[in-house]
PDB file of C-alpha atoms in Angstrom:
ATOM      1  CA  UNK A   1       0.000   0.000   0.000  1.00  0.00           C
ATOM      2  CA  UNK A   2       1.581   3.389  -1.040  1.00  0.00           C
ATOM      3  CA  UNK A   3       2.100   5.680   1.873  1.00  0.00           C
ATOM      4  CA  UNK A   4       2.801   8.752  -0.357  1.00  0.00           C
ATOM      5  CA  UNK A   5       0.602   9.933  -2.927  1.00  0.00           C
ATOM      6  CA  UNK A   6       0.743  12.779  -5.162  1.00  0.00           C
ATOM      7  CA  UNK A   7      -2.868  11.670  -7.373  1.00  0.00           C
ATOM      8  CA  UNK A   8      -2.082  14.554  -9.966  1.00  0.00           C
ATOM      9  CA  UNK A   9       0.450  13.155 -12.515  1.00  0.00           C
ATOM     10  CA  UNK A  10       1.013  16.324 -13.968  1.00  0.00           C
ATOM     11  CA  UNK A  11       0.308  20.337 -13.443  1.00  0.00           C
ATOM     12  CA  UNK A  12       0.912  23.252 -16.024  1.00  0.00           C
ATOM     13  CA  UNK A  13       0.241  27.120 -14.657  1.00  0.00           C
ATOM     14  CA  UNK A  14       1.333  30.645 -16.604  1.00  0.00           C
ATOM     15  CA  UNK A  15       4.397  32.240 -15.539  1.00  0.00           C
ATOM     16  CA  UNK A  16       3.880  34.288 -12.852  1.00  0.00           C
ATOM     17  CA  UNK A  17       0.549  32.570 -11.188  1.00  0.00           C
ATOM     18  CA  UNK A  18       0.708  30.138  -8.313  1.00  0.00           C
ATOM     19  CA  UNK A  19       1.399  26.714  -8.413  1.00  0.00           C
ATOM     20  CA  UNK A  20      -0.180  23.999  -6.122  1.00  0.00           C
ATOM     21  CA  UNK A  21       1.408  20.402  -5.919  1.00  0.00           C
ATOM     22  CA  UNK A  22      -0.621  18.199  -3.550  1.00  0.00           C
ATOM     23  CA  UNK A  23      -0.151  15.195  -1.136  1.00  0.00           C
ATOM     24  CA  UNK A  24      -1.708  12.730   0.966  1.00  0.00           C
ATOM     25  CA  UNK A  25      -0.111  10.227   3.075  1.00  0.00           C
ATOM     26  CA  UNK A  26      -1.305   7.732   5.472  1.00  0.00           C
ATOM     27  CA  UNK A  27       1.596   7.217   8.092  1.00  0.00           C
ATOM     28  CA  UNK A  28       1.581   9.989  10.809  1.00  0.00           C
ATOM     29  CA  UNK A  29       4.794   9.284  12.738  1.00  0.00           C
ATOM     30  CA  UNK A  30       7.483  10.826  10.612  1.00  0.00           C
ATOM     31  CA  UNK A  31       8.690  14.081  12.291  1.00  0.00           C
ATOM     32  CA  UNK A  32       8.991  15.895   8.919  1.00  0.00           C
ATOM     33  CA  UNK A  33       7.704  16.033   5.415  1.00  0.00           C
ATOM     34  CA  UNK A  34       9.892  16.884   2.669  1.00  0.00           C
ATOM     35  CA  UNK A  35       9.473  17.801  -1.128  1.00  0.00           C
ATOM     36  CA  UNK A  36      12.511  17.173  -3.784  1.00  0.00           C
ATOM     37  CA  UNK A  37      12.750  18.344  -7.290  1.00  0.00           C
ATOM     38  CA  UNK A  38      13.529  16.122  -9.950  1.00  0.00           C
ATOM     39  CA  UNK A  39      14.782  17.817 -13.427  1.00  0.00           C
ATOM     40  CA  UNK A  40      15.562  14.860 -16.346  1.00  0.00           C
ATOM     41  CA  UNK A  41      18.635  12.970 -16.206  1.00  0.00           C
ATOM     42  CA  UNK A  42      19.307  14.249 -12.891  1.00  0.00           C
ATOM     43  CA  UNK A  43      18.762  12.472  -9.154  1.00  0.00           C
ATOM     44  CA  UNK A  44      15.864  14.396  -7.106  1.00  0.00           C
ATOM     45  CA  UNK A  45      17.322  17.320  -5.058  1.00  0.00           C
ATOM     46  CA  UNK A  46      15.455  18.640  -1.404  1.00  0.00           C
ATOM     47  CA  UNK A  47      13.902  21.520  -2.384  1.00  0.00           C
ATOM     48  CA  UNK A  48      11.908  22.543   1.524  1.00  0.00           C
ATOM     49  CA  UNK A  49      10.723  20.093   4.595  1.00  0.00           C
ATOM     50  CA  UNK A  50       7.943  20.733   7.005  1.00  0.00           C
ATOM     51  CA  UNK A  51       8.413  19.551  10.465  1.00  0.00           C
ATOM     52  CA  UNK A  52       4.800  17.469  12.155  1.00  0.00           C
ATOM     53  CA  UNK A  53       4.588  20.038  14.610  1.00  0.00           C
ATOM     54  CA  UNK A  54       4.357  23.077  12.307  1.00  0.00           C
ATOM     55  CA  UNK A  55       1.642  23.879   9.615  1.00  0.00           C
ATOM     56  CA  UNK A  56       3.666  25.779   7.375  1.00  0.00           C
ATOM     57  CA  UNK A  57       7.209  26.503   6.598  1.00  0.00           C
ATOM     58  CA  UNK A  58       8.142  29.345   3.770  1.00  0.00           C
ATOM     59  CA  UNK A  59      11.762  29.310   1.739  1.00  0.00           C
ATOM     60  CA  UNK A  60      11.803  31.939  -0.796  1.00  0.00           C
ATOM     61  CA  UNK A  61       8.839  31.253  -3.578  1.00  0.00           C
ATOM     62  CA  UNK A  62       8.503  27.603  -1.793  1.00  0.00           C
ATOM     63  CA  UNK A  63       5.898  27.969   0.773  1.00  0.00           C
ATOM     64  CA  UNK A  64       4.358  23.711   2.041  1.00  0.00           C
ATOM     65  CA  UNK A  65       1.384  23.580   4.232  1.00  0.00           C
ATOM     66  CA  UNK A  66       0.830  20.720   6.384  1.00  0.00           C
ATOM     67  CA  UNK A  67      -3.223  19.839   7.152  1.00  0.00           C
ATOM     68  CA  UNK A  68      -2.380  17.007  10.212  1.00  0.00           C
ATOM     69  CA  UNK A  69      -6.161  16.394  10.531  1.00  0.00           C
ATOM     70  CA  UNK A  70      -6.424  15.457   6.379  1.00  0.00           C
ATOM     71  CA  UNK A  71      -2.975  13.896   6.120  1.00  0.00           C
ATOM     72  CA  UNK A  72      -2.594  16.339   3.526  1.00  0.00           C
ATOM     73  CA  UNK A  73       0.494  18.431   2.354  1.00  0.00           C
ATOM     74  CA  UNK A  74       0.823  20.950  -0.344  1.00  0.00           C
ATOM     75  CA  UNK A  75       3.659  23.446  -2.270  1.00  0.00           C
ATOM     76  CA  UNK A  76       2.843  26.604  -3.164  1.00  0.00           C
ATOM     77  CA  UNK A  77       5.507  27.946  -5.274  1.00  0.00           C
ATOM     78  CA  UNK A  78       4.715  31.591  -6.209  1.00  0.00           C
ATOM     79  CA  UNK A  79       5.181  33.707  -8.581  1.00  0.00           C
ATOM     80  CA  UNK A  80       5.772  30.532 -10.687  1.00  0.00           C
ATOM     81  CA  UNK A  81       9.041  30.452 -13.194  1.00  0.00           C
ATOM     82  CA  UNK A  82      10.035  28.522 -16.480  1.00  0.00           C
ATOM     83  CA  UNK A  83      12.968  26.947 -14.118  1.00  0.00           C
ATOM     84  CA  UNK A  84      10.547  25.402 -12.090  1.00  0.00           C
ATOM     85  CA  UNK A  85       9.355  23.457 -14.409  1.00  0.00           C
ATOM     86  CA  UNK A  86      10.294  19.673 -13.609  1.00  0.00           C
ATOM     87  CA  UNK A  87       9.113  16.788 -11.890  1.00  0.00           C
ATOM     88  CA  UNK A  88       8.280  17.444  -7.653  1.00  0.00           C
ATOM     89  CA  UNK A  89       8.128  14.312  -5.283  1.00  0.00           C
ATOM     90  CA  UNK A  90       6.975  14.410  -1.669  1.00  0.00           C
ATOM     91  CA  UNK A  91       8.179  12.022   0.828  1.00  0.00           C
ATOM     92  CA  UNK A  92       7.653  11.302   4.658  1.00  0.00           C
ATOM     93  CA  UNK A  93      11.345  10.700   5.073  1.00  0.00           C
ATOM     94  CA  UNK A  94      12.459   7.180   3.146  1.00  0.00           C
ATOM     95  CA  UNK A  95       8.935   7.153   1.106  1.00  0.00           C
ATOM     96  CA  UNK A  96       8.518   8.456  -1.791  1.00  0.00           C
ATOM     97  CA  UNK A  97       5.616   9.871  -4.316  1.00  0.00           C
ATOM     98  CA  UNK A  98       4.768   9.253  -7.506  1.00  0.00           C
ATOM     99  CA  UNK A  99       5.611  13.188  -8.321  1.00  0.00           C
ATOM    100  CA  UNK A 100       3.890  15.433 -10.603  1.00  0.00           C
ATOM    101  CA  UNK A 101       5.406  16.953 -13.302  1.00  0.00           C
ATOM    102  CA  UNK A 102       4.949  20.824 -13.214  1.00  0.00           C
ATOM    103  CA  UNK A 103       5.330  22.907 -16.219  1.00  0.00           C
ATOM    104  CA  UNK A 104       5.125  26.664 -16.262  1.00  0.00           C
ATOM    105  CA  UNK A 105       4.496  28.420 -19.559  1.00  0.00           C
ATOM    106  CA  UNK A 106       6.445  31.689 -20.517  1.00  0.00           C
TER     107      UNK A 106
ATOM    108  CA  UNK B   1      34.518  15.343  -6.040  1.00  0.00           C
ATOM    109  CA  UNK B   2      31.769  16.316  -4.105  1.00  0.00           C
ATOM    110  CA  UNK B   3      28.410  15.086  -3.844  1.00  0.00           C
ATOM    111  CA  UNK B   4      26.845  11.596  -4.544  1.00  0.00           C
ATOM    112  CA  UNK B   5      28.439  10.260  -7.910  1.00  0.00           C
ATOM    113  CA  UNK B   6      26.941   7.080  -9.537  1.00  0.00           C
ATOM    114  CA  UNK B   7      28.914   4.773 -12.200  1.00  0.00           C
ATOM    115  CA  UNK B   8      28.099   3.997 -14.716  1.00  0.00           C
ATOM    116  CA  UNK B   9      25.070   6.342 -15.898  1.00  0.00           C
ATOM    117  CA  UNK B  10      23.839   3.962 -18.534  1.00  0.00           C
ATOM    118  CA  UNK B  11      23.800   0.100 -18.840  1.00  0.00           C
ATOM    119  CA  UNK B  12      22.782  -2.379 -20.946  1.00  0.00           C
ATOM    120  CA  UNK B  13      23.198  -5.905 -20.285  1.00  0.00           C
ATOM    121  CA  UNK B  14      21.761  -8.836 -20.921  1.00  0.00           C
ATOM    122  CA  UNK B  15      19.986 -11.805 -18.670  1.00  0.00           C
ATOM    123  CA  UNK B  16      22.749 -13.512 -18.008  1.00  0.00           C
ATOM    124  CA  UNK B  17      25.322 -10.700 -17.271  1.00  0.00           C
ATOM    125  CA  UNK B  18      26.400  -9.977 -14.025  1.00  0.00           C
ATOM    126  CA  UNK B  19      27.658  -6.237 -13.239  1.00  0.00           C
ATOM    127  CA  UNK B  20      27.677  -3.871 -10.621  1.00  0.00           C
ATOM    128  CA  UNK B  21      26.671  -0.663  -9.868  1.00  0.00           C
ATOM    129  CA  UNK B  22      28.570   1.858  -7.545  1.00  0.00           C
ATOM    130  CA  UNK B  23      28.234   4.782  -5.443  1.00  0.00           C
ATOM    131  CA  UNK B  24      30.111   6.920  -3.689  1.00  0.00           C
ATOM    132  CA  UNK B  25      29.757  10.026  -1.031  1.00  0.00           C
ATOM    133  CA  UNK B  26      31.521  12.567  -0.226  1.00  0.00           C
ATOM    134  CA  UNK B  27      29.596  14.567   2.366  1.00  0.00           C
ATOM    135  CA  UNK B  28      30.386  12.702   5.462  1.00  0.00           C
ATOM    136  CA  UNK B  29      27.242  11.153   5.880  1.00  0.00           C
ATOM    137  CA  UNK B  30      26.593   8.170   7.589  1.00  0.00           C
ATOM    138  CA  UNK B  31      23.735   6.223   6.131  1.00  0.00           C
ATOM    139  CA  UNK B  32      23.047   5.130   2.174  1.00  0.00           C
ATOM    140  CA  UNK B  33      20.281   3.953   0.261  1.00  0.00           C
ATOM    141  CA  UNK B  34      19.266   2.584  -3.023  1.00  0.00           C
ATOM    142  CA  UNK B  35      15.710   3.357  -4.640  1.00  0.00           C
ATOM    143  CA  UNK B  36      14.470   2.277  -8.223  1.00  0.00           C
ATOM    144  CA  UNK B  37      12.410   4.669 -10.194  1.00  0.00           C
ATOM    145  CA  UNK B  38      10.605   2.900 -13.188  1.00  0.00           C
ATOM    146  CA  UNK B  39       8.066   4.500 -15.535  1.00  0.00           C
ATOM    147  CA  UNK B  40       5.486   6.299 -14.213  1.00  0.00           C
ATOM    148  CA  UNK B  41       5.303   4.491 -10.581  1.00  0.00           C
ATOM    149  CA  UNK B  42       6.931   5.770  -7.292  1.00  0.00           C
ATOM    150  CA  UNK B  43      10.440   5.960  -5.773  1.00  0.00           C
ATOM    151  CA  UNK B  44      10.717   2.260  -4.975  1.00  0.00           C
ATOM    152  CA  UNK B  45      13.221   2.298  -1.591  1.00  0.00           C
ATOM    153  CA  UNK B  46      14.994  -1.102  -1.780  1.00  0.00           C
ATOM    154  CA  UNK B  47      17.922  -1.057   0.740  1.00  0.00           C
ATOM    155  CA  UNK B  48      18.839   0.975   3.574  1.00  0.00           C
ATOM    156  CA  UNK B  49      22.702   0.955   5.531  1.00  0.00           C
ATOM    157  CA  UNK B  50      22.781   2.801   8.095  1.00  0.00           C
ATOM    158  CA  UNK B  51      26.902   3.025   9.830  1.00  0.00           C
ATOM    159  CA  UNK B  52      27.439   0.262   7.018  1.00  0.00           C
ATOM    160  CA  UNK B  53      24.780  -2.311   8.277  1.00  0.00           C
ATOM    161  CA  UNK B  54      21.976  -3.149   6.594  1.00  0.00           C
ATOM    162  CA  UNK B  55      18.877  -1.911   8.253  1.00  0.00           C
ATOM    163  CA  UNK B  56      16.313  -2.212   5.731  1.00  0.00           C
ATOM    164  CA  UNK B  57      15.256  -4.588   3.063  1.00  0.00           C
ATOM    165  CA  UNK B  58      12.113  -3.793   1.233  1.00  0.00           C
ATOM    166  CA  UNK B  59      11.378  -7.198  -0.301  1.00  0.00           C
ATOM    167  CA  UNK B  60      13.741  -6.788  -2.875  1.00  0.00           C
ATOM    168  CA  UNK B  61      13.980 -10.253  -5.484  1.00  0.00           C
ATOM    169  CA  UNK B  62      17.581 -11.855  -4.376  1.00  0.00           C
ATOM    170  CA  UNK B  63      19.008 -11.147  -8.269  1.00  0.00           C
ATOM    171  CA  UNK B  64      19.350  -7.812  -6.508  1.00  0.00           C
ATOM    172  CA  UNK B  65      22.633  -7.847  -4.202  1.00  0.00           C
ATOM    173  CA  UNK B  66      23.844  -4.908  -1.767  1.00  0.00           C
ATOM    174  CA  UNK B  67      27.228  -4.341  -0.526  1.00  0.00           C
ATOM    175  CA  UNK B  68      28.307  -1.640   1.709  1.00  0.00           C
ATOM    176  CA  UNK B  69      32.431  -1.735   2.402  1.00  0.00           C
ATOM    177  CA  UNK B  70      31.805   1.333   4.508  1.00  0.00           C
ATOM    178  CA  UNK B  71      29.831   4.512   4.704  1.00  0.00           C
ATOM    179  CA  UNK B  72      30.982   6.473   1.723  1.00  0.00           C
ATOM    180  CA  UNK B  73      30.774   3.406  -0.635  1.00  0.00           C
ATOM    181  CA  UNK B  74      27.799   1.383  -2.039  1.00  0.00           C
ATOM    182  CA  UNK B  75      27.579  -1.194  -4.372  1.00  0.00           C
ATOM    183  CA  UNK B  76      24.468  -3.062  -5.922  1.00  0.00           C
ATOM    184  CA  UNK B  77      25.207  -6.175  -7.372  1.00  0.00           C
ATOM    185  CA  UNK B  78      23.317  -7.274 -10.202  1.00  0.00           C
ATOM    186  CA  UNK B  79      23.143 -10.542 -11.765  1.00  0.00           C
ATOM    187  CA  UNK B  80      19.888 -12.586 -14.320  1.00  0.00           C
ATOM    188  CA  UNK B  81      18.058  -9.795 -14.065  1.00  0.00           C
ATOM    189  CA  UNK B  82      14.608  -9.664 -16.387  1.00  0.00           C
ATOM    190  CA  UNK B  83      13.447  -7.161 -18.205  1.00  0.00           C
ATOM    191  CA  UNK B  84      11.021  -5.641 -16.172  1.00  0.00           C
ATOM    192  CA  UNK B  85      13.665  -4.866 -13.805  1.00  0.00           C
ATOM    193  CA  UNK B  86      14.761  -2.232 -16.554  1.00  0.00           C
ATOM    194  CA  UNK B  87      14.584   0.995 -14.509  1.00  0.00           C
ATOM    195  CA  UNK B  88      16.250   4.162 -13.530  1.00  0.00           C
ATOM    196  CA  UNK B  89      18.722   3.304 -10.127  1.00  0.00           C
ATOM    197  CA  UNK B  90      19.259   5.767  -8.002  1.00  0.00           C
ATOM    198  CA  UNK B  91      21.934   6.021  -4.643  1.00  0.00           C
ATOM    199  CA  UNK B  92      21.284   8.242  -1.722  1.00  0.00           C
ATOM    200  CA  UNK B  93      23.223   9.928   1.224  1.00  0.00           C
ATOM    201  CA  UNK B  94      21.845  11.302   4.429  1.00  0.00           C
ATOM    202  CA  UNK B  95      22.743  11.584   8.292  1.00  0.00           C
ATOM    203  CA  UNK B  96      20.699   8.845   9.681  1.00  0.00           C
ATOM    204  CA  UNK B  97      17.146  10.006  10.598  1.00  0.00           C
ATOM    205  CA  UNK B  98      17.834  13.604  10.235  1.00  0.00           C
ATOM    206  CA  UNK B  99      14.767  14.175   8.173  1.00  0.00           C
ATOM    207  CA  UNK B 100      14.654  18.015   8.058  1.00  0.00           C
ATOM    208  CA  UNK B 101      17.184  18.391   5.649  1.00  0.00           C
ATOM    209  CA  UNK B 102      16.808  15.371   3.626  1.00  0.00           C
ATOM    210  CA  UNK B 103      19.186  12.591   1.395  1.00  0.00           C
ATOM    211  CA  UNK B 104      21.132  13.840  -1.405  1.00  0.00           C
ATOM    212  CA  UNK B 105      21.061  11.909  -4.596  1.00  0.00           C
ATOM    213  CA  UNK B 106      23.451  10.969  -7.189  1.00  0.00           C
ATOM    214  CA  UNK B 107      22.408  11.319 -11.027  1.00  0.00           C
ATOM    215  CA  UNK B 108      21.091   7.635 -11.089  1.00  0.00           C
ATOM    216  CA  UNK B 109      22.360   4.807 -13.320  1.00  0.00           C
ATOM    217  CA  UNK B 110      19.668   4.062 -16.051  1.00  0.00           C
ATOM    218  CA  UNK B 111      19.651   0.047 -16.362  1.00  0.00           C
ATOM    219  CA  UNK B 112      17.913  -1.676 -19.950  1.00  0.00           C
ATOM    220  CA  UNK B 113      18.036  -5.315 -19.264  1.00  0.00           C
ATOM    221  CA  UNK B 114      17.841  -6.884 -22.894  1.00  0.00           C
TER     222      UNK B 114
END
């Protein structure tokens, strides 16, 4: 049974607008949440973790909200970029995902 | 060379080959992992070493063979593999359980099994 999942395969927003990557998960022990980026040809790299006790942590553009009552974690990255476009995996520490690739038109 | 570095980045072999795949890090952590990524499906976490002993095995088929001399060096060990084991391979690096700033990953070897 997956732990992880991320039920929206894929995600394309306008430079400049919001974009909102979703999560569920099922397992509520892990102290922390984490989100990686995953461009082609490349391993995933952390991109921002959430710790259990917190309901949101903010990095820059990368903002994740943790719901504890919904097992439910999101990434708002805004204003959305071309860079960002790749593919975005959470995880509840060794679990992984199925990521959804985000692509953000000029 | 810093980092997680994986060799080779591609490989083709064939079901009755044997070969190996390595990785190596450089950041002084103390645990590594291997995970297989195949089409469309989740990270798939197949062995954990944590302070070079094995500390997870997540039902992995016994073709599949982990070595880990010591904490900057992993192997996997590969030998008649099937096709469907065709995937993307990918080594990781952490500090053991510190899950705020989470595992660094090497570029992956991407395995065709032919």
């Amino acid at each position: 049974d997956q732990q992880v999942k991320q039920n929206s395969p894929s995600l394309s927003v306008q430079e400049g607008r919001i974009s909102i990557l979703n999560c569920d998960y099922t397992n509520s022990m892990f102290d922390y949440f984490l989100w990686y980026k995953k461009y082609p040809a490349e391993g995933p790299t952390f991109l921002i973790s959430i710790s259990s006790i917190k309901d949101k942590n903010e990095d820059g553009r990368f903002t994740v909200f943790l719901n504890k009552s919904a097992k439910h974690l999101s990434l708002h990255i805004v204003p959305s970029q071309p860079g960002d476009s790749a593919v975005y995996f959470c995880a509840d520490d060794m679990r992984f995902g199925a990521g959804t690739r985000l692509t953000v038109k000029p | 060379e810093t980092g997680v570095t994986q060799t080779p980045r591609h490989l083709v072999m064939g079901m009755t080959n044997k070969k190996s795949l390595k990785c190596e890090q450089h950041l002084g952590h103390n645990a590594m992992y291997w995970y297989k990524q195949s089409a469309k499906k989740p990270l798939e976490l197949m062995f954990v070493y944590n302070f070079k002993e094995q500390t997870e095995n997540n039902s992995v088929p016994s073709r599949f063979s982990p070595e880990c001399p010591n904490s900057s060096h992993l192997f996997l060990h590969l030998h008649t593999l099937q096709p469907e084991d065709s995937a993307l391979y990918l080594c990781a690096s952490s500090q053991f359980r510190q899950g705020d700033y989470g595992y660094t990953f090497g570029s992956g070897t991407r395995l065709t099994v032919v």
